[in-house]
Short mmCIF file of C-alpha atoms in Angstrom, two decimals:
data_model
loop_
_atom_site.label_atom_id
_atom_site.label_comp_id
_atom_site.label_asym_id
_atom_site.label_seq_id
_atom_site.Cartn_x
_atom_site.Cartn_y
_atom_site.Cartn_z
CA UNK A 14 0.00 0.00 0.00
CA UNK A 15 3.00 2.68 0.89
CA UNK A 16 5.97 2.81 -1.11
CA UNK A 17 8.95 1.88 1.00
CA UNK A 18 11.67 4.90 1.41
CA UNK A 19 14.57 4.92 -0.77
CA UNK A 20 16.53 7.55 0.59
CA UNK A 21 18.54 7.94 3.84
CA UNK A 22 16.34 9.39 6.54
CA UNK A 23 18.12 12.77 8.17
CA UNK A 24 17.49 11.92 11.42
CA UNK A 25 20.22 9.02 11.23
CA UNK A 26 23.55 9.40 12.07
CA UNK A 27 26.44 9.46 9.28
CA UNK A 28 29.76 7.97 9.94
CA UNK A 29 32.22 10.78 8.47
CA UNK A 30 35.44 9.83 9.76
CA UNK A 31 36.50 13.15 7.39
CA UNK A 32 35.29 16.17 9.62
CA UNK A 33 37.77 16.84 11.91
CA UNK A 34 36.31 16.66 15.73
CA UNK A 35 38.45 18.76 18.37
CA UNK A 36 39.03 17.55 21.87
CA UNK A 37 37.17 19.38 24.95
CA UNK A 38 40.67 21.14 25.46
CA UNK A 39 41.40 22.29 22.34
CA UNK A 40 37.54 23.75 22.43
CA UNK A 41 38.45 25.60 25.32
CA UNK A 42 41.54 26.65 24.26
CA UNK A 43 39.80 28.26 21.27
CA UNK A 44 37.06 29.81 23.72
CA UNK A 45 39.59 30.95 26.10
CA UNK A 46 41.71 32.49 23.23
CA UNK A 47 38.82 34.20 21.71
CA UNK A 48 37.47 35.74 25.34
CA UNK A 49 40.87 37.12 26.13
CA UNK A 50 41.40 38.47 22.57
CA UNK A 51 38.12 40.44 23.38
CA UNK A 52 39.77 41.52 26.97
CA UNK A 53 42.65 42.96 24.78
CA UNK A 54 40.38 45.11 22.53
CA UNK A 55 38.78 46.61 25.06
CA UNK A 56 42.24 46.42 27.48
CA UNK A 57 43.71 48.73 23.78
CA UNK A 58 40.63 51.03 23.83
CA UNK A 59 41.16 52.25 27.51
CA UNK A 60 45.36 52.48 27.32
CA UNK A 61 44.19 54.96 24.18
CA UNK A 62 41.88 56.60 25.85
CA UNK A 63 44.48 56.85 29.40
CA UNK A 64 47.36 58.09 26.41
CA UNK A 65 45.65 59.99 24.71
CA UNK A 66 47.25 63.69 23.62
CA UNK A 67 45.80 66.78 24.45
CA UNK A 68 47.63 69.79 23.31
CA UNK A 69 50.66 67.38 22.60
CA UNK A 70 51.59 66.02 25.99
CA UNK A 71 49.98 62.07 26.90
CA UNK A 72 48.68 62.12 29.81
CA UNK A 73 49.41 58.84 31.69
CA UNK A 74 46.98 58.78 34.46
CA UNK A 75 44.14 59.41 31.98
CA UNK A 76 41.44 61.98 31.50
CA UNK A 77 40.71 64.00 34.61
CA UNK A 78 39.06 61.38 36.85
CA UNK A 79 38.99 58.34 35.09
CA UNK A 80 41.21 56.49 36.95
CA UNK A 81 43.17 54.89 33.92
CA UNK A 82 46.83 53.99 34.29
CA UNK A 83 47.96 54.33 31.21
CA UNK A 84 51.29 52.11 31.46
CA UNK A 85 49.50 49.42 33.37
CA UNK A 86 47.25 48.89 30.84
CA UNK A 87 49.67 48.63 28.38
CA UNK A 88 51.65 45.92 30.28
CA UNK A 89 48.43 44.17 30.72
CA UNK A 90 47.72 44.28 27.01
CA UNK A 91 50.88 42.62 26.56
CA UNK A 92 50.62 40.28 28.70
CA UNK A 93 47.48 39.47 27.49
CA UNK A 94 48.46 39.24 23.62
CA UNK A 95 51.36 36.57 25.12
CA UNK A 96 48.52 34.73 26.65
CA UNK A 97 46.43 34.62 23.28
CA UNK A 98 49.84 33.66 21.71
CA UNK A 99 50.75 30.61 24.02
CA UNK A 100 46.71 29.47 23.13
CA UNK A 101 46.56 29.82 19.50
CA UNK A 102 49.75 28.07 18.72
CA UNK A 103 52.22 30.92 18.53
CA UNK A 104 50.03 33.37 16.44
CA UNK A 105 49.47 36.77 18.13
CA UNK A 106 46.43 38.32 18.15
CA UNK A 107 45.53 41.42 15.34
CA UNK A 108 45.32 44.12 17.09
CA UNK A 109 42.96 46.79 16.53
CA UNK A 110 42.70 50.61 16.20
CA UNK A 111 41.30 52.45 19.15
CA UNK A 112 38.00 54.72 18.37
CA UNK A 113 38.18 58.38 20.14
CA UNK A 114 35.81 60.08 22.40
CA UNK A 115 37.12 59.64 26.07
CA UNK A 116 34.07 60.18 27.62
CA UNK A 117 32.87 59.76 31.41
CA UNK A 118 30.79 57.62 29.97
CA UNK A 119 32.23 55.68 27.53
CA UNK A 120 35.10 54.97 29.90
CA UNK A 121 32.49 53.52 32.42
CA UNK A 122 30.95 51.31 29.87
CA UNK A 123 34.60 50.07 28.41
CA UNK A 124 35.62 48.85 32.48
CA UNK A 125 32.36 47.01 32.72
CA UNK A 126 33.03 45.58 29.43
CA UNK A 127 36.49 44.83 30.14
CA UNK A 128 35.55 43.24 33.95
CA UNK A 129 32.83 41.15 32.13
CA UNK A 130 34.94 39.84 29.37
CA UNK A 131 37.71 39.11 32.39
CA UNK A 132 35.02 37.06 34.63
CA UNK A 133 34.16 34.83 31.20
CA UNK A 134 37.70 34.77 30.77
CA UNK A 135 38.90 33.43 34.35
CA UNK A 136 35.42 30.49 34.05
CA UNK A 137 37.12 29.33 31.08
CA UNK A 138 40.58 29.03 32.59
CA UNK A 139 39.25 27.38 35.59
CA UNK A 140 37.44 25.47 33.54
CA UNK A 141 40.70 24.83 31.09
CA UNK A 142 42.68 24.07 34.98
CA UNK A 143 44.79 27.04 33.52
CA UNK A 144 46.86 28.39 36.18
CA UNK A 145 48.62 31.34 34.43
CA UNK A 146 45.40 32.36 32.16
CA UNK A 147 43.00 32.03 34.88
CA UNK A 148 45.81 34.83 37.63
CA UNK A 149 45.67 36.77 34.46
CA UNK A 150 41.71 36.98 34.03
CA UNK A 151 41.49 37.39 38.01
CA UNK A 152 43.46 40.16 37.95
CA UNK A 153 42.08 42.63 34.99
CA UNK A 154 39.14 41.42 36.88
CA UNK A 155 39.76 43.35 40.40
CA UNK A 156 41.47 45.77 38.25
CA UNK A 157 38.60 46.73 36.15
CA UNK A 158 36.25 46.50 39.00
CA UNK A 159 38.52 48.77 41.34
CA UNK A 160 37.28 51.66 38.75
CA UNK A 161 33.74 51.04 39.12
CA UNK A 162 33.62 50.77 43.19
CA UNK A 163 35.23 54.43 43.36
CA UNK A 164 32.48 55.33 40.87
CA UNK A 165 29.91 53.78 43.59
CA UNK A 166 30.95 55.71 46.41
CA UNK A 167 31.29 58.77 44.72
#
């Protein structure tokens, strides 16, 4: 009465010993690399925004009150880049070109970015059991959220 089916159902499973299947580590590796590249974006926004010229002299502590350091930043960057490195195999991260416009604001909104993308950061490396990624994430972490308790009890 029915006509049997003559093609392969998609519901069932195909054996393709082709695609390439990465472990759980080298998943997080990936994951980790990719949340810390992030960190280092926004760790390069706020050392340009803490360096930035005005009238032709940087100014290293930042724009009047934002609390940015702009040498520590920088070391963290790099730090961070040699972190990305040691994950991807070597390969340093692209870097990109700060935007302007150092706003109260927009400096705000860049630490709570940057302490967010630390906390994902430092689950993955203690999910990873990665000692030196997951000291780096913890501290950009308490250093990005220093800003934003001094902006509470303001």
């Amino acid at each position: 009465m029915y006509e049997p089916i003559r093609t392969k159902s998609v519901h069932t499973m195909a054996a393709a010993p082709e695609i390439p299947h990465r472990s759980r580590e080298q998943e997080l590796d990936i994951r980790l690399a990719g949340q810390l590249t992030a960190l280092l974006t926004v760790t390069d926004e706020l050392h340009a925004l803490a360096t930035r010229t005005d009238g032709g002299a940087p100014q290293d502590a930042g724009p009047a009150g934002s609390g940015l350091d702009g040498a520590e930043l920088a070391a963290a960057a790099e730090r961070i880049a040699d972190q990305v490195a040691r994950l991807s195999g070597g390969h340093y991260p692209l870097r990109a070109e700060p935007t302007d416009g150092a706003t109260p604001a927009r400096i705000e909104a860049l630490q709570q970015r940057a302490h967010t993308l630390a906390g994902n950061a430092l689950a993955v490396a203690t999910t990873r059991d990665d000692a030196a990624a997951r000291e780096l994430a913890a501290e950009r972490m308490a250093a990005h959220a220093a800003p934003r308790r001094d902006l509470a009890t303001a």
